[in-house]
mmCIF file of C-alpha atoms in Angstrom:
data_model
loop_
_atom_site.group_PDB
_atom_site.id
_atom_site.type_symbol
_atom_site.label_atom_id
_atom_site.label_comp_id
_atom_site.label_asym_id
_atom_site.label_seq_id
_atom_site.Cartn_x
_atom_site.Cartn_y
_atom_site.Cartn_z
ATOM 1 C CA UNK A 43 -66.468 -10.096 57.804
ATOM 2 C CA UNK A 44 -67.389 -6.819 56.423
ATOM 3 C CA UNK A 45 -71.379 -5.174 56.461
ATOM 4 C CA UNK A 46 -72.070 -3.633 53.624
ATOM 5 C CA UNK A 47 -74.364 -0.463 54.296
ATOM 6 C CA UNK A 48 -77.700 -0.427 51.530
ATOM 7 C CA UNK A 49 -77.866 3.173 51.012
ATOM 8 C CA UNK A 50 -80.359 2.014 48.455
ATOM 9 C CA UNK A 51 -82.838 0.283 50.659
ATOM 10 C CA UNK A 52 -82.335 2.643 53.720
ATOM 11 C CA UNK A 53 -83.167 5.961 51.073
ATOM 12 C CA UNK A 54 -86.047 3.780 50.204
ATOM 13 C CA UNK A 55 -87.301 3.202 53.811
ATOM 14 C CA UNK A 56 -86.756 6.954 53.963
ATOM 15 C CA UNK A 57 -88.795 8.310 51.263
ATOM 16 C CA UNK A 58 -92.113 5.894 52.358
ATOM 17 C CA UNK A 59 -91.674 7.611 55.674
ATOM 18 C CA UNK A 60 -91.306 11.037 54.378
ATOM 19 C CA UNK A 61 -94.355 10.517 51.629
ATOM 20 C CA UNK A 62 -96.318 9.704 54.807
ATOM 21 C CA UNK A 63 -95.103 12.930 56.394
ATOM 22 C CA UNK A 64 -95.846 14.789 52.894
ATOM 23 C CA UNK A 65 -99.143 13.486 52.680
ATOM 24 C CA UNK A 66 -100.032 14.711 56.152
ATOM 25 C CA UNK A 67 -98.812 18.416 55.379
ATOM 26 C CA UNK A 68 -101.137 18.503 52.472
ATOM 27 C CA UNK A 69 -104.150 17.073 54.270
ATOM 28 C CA UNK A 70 -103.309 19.247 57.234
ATOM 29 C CA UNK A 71 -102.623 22.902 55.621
ATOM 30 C CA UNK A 72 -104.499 22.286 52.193
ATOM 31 C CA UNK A 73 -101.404 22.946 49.873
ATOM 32 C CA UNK A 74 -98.254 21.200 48.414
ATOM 33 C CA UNK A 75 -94.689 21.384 49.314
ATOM 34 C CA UNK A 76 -92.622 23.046 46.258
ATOM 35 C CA UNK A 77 -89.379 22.525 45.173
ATOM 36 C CA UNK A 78 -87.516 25.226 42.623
ATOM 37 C CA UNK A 79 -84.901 23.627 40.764
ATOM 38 C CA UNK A 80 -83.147 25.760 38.472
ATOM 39 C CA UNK A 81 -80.346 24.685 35.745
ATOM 40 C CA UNK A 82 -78.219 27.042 33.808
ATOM 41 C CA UNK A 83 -76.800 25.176 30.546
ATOM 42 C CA UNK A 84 -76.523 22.064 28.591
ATOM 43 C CA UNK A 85 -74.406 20.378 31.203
ATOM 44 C CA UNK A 86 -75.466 16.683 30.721
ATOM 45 C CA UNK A 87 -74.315 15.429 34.522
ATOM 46 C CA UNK A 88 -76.431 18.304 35.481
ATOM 47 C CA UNK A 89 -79.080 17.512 33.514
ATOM 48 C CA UNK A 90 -79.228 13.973 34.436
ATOM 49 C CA UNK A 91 -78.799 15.233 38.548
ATOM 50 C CA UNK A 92 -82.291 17.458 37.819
ATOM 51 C CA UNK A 93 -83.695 14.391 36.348
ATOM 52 C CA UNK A 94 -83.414 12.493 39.431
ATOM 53 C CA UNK A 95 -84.645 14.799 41.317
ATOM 54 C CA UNK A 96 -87.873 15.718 39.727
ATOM 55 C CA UNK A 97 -88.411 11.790 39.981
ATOM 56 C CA UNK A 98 -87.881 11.869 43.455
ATOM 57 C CA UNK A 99 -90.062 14.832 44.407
ATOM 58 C CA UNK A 100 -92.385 12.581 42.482
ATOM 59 C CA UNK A 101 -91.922 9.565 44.281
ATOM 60 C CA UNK A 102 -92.659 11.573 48.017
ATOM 61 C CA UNK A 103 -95.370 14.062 46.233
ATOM 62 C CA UNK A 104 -93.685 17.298 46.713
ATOM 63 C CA UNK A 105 -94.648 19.380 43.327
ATOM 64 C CA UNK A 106 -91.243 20.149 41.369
ATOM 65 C CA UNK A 107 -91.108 23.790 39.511
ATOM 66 C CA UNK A 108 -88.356 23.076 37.060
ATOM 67 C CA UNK A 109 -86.552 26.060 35.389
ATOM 68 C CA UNK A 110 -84.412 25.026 32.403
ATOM 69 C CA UNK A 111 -82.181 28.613 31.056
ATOM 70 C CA UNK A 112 -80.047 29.362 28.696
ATOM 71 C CA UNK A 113 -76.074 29.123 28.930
ATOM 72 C CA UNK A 114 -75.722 32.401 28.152
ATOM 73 C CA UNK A 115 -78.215 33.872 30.183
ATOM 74 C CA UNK A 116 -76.986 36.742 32.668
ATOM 75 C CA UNK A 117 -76.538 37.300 35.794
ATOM 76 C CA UNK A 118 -78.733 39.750 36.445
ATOM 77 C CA UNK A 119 -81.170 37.782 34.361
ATOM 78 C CA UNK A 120 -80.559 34.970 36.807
ATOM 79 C CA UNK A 121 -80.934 36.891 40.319
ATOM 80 C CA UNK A 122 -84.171 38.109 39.352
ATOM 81 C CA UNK A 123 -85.402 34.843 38.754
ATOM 82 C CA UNK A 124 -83.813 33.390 42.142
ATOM 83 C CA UNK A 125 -85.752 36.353 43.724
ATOM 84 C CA UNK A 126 -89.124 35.735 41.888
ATOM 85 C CA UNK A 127 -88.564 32.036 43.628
ATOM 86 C CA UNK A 128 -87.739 33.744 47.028
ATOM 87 C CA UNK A 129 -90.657 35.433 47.169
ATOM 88 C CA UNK A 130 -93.181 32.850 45.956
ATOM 89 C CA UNK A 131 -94.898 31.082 48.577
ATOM 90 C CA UNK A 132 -96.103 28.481 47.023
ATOM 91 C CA UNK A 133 -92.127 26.984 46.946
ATOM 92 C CA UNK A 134 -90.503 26.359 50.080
ATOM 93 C CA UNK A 135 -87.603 24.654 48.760
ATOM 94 C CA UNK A 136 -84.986 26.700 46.041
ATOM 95 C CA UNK A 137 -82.253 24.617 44.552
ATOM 96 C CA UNK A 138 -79.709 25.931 42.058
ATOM 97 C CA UNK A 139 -77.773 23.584 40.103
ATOM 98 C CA UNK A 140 -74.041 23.563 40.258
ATOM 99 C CA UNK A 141 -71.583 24.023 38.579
ATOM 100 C CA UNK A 142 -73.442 27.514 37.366
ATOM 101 C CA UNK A 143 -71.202 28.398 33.812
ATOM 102 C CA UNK A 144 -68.298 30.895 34.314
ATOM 103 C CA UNK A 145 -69.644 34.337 33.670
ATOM 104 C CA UNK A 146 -72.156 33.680 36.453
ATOM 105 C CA UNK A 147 -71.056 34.334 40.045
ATOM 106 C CA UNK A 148 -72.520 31.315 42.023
ATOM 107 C CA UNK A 149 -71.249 32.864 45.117
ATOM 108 C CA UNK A 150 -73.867 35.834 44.292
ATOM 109 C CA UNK A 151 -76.624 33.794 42.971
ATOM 110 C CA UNK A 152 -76.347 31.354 46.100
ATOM 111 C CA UNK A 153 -76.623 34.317 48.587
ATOM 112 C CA UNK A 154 -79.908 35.240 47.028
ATOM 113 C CA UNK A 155 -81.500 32.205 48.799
ATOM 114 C CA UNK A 156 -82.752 32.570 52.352
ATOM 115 C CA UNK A 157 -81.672 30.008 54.847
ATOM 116 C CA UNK A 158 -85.603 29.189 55.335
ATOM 117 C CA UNK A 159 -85.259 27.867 51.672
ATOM 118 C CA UNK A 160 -81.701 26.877 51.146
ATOM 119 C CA UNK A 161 -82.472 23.315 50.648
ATOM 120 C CA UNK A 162 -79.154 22.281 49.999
ATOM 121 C CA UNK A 163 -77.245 23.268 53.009
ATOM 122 C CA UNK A 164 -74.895 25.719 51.780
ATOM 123 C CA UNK A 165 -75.703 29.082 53.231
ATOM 124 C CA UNK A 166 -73.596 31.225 55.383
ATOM 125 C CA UNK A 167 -76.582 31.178 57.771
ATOM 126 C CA UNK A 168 -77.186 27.639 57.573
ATOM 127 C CA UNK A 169 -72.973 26.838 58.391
ATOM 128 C CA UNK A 170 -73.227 29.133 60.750
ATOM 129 C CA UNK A 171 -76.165 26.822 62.787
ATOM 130 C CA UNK A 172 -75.002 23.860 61.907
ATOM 131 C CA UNK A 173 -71.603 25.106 63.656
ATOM 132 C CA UNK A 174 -72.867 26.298 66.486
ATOM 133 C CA UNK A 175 -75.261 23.206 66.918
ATOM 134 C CA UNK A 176 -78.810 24.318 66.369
ATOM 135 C CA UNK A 177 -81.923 23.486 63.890
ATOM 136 C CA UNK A 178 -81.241 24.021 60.271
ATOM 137 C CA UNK A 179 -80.989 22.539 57.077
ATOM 138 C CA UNK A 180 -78.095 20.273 56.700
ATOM 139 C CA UNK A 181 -76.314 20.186 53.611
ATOM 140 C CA UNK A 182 -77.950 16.815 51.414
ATOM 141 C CA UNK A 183 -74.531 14.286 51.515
ATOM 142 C CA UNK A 184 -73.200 14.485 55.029
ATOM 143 C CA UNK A 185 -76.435 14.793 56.627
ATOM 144 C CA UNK A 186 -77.350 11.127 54.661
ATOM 145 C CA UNK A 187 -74.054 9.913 55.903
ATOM 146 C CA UNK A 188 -75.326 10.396 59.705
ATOM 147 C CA UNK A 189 -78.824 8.737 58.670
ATOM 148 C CA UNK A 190 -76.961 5.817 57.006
ATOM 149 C CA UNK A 191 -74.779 5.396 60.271
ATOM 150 C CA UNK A 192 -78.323 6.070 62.709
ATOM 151 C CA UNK A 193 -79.400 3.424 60.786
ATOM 152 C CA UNK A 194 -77.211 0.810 61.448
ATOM 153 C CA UNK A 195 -76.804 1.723 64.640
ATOM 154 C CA UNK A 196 -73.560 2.642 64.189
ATOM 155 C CA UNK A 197 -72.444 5.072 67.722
ATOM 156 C CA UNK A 198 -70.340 7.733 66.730
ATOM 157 C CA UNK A 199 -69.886 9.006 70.982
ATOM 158 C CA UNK A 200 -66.596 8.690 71.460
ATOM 159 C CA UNK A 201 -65.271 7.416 68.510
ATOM 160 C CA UNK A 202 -62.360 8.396 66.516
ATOM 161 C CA UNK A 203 -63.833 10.060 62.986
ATOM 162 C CA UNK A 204 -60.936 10.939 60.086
ATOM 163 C CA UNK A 205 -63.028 13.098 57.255
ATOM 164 C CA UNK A 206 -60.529 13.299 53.973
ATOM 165 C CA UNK A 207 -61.898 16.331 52.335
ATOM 166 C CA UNK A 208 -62.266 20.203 53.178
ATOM 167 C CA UNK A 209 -65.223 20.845 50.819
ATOM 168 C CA UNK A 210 -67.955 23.216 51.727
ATOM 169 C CA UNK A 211 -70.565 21.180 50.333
ATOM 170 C CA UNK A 212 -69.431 17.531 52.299
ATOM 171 C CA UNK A 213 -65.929 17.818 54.310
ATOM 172 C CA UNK A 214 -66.734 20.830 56.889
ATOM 173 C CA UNK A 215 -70.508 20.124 57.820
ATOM 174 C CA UNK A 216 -69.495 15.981 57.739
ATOM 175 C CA UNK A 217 -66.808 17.056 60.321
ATOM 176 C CA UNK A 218 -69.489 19.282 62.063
ATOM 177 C CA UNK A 219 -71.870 16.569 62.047
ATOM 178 C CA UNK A 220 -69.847 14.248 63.527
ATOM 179 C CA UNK A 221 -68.562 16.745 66.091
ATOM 180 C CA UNK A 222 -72.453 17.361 67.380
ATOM 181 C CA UNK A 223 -72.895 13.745 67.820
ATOM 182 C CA UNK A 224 -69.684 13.399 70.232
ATOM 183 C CA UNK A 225 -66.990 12.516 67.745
ATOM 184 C CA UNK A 226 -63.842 13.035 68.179
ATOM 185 C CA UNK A 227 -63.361 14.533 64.351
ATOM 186 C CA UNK A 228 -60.002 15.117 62.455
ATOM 187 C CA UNK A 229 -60.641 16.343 58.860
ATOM 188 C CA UNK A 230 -57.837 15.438 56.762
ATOM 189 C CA UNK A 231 -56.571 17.755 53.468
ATOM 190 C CA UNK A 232 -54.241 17.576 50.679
ATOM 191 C CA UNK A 233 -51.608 19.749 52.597
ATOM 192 C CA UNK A 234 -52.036 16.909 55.657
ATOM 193 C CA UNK A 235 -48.441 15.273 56.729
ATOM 194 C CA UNK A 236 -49.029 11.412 57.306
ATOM 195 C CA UNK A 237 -52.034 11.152 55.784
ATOM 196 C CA UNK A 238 -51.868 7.110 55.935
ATOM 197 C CA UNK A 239 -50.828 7.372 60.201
ATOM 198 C CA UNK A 240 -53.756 9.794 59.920
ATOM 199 C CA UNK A 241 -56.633 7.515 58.477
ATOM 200 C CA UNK A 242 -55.440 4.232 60.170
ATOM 201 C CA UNK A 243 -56.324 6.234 63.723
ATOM 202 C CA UNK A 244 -60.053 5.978 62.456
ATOM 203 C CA UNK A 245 -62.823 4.041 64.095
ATOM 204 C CA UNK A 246 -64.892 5.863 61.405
ATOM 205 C CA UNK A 247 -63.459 6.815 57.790
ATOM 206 C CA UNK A 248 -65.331 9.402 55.299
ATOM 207 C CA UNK A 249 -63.122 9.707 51.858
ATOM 208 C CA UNK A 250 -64.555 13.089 50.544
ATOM 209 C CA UNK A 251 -62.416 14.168 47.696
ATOM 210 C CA UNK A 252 -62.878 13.042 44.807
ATOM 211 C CA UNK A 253 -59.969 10.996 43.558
ATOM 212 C CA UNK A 254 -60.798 7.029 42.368
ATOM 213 C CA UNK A 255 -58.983 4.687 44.974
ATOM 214 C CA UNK A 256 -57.526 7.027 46.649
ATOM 215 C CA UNK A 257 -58.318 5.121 49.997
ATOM 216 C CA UNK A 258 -55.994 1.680 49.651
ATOM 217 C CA UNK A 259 -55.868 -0.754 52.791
ATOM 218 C CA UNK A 260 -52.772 0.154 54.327
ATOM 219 C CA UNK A 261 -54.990 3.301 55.160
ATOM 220 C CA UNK A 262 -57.602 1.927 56.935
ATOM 221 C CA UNK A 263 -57.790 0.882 60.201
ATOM 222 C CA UNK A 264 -59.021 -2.982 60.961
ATOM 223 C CA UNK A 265 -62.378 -3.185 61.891
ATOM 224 C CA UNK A 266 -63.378 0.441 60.783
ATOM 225 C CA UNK A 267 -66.255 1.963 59.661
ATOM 226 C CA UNK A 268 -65.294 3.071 55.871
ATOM 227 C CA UNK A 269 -67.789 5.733 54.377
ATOM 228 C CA UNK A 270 -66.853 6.512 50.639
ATOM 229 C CA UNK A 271 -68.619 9.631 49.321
ATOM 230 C CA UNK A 272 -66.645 9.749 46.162
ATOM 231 C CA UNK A 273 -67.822 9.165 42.531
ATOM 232 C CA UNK A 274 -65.557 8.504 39.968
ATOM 233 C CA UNK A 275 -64.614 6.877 37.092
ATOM 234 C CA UNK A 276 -61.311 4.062 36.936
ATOM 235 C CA UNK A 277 -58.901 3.582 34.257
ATOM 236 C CA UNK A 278 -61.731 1.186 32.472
ATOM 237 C CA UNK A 279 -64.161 3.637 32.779
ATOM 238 C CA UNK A 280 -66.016 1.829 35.535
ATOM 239 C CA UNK A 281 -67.781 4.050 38.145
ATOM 240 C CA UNK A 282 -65.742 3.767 41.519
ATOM 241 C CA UNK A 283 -65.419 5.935 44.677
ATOM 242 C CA UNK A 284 -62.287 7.330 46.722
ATOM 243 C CA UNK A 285 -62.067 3.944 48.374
ATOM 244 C CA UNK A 286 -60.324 0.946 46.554
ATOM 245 C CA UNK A 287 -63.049 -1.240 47.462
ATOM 246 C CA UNK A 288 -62.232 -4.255 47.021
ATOM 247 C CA UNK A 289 -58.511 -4.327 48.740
ATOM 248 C CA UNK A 290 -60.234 -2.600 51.994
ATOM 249 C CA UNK A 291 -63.399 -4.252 52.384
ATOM 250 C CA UNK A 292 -61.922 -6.874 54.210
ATOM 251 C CA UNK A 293 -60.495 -4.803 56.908
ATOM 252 C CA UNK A 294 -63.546 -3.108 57.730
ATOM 253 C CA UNK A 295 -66.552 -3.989 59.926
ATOM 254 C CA UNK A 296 -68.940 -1.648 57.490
ATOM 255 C CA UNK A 297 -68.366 0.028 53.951
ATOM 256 C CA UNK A 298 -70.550 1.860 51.950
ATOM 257 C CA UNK A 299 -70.437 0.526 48.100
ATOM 258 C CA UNK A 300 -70.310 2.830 45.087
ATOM 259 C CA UNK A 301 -72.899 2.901 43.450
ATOM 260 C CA UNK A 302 -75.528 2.424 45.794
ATOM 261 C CA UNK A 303 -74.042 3.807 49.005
ATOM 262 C CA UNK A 304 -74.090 7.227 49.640
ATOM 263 C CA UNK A 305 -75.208 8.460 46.473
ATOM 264 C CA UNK A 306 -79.195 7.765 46.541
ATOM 265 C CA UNK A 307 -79.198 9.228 50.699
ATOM 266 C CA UNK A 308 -78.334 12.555 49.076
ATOM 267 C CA UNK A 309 -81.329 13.210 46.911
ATOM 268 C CA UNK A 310 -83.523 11.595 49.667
ATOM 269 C CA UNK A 311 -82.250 13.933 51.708
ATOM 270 C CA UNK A 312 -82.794 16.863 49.629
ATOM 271 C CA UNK A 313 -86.722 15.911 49.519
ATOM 272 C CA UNK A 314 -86.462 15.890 53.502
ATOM 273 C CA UNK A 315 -84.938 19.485 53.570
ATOM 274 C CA UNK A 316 -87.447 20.322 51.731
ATOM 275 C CA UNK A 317 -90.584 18.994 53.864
ATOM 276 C CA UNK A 318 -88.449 20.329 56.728
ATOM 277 C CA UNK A 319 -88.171 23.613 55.010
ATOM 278 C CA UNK A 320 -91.880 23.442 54.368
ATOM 279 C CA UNK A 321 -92.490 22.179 57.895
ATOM 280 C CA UNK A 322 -90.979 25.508 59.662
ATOM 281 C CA UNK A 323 -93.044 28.057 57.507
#
């Protein structure tokens, strides 16, 4: 009998704890934590992702600065904005929504953002630490992954951990994550031979890339922990994940559901890099 894993109710416990912590830095330094979020264009996922997470700052008391541009605002235009951001004080946290539209360079925008307040894991420097083991700020979905799995108590030491998905932003720092905590990590691509022998080695499974059901239960090894970090849409429409959920629950001894797994640990997480970001200065 399969666990599922809440990552509702575990974000939830999460973001009491870190309004607690949030509270304190206020009391204790006389000033609030600030998150920059910036979105470029009429995107309406985007829009709807900025949403949330002006709620959420809400919800933990970190102030939200919300920038809202124009789609055909330049690039230029853009950096000096990012660098205004850099060099306020009063925000600790800068986040730029993605995807930034095509005449824009988000390589070059993203650079503009100091590790100190890359809140969403993605610098160079940031990799780089993350790599080589040390403090930094973790990028927002792998680094809720590793919460959900403290949080059922779920040991990674030892264990055999298949990551499908090469991503910057979840497949490489989920594979380093997993690494630091004594996993024995194989990440998985589209140019991987025997993808199915592959997966069914894992005692932990993370489907990173994007495709609805890609994950079917000949893939999955019994008793496994299944992680799905996908979100997608089936054939009816129906929001789904990478994992064809209901043909592999039954092998597994925990699966995250979608909605309601992974999803809500990321934005949590992005409120925690930003106390943490807050925290260091």
């Amino acid at each position: 009998m399969y666990k599922l894993i809440d990552g509702k109710k575990i974000a939830a416990e999460i973001r009491i704890d870190l309004k607690r912590k949030v509270e304190e830095f206020k009391n204790k330094f006389n000033r609030e934590i600030g998150l920059a979020v910036v979105l470029v264009g009429n995107n309406s996922a985007s829009q709807v992702y900025v949403r949330n997470k002006i709620k959420a700052c809400e919800e933990v008391g970190i102030k939200s600065y919300a920038y809202y541009l124009p789609e055909e605002i330049d690039e230029k235009s853009l950096s000096q904005l990012i660098l205004e951001l850099v060099d306020n004080s009063d925000i600790h946290g800068i986040l730029v929504q993605l995807p930034l539209p095509k005449h824009i360079n988000a390589e070059n925008i993203l650079s503009l953002i100091p590790a100190s307040k890359d809140v969403d894991g993605f610098s160079a420097e940031n990799i780089g630490k993350l790599c080589m083991n040390e403090d930094c700020l973790v990028a927002c979905t792998p680094n809720g992954v590793m919460k959900m799995l403290e949080y059922e108590n779920i040991q990674t030491k030892g264990k055999k951990a298949v990551v499908v998905g090469r991503s910057n932003i979840v497949g490489k720092p989920m594979a380093l994550l997993l690494l630091n905590s004594d996993a024995t990590v194989t990440v998985c691509h589209s140019k991987t031979e025997n993808l199915k022998e592959e997966c069914k080695k894992a005692d932990i499974l993370v489907a990173a890339i994007g495709k609805a059901k890609f994950i079917t239960e000949d893939m999955v090894k019994e008793g496994a922990v299944v992680i799905d970090v996908g979100m997608n849409r089936d054939e009816n429409g129906k929001l789904c994940g990478d994992v064809d959920f209901e043909k592999v629950k039954d092998k597994c001894s925990y699966i995250t559901p979608v909605p309601g797994g992974v999803g809500p640990m990321t934005i949590t997480m992005l409120m925690y890099n930003a106390y943490m970001a807050a925290d260091k200065t």
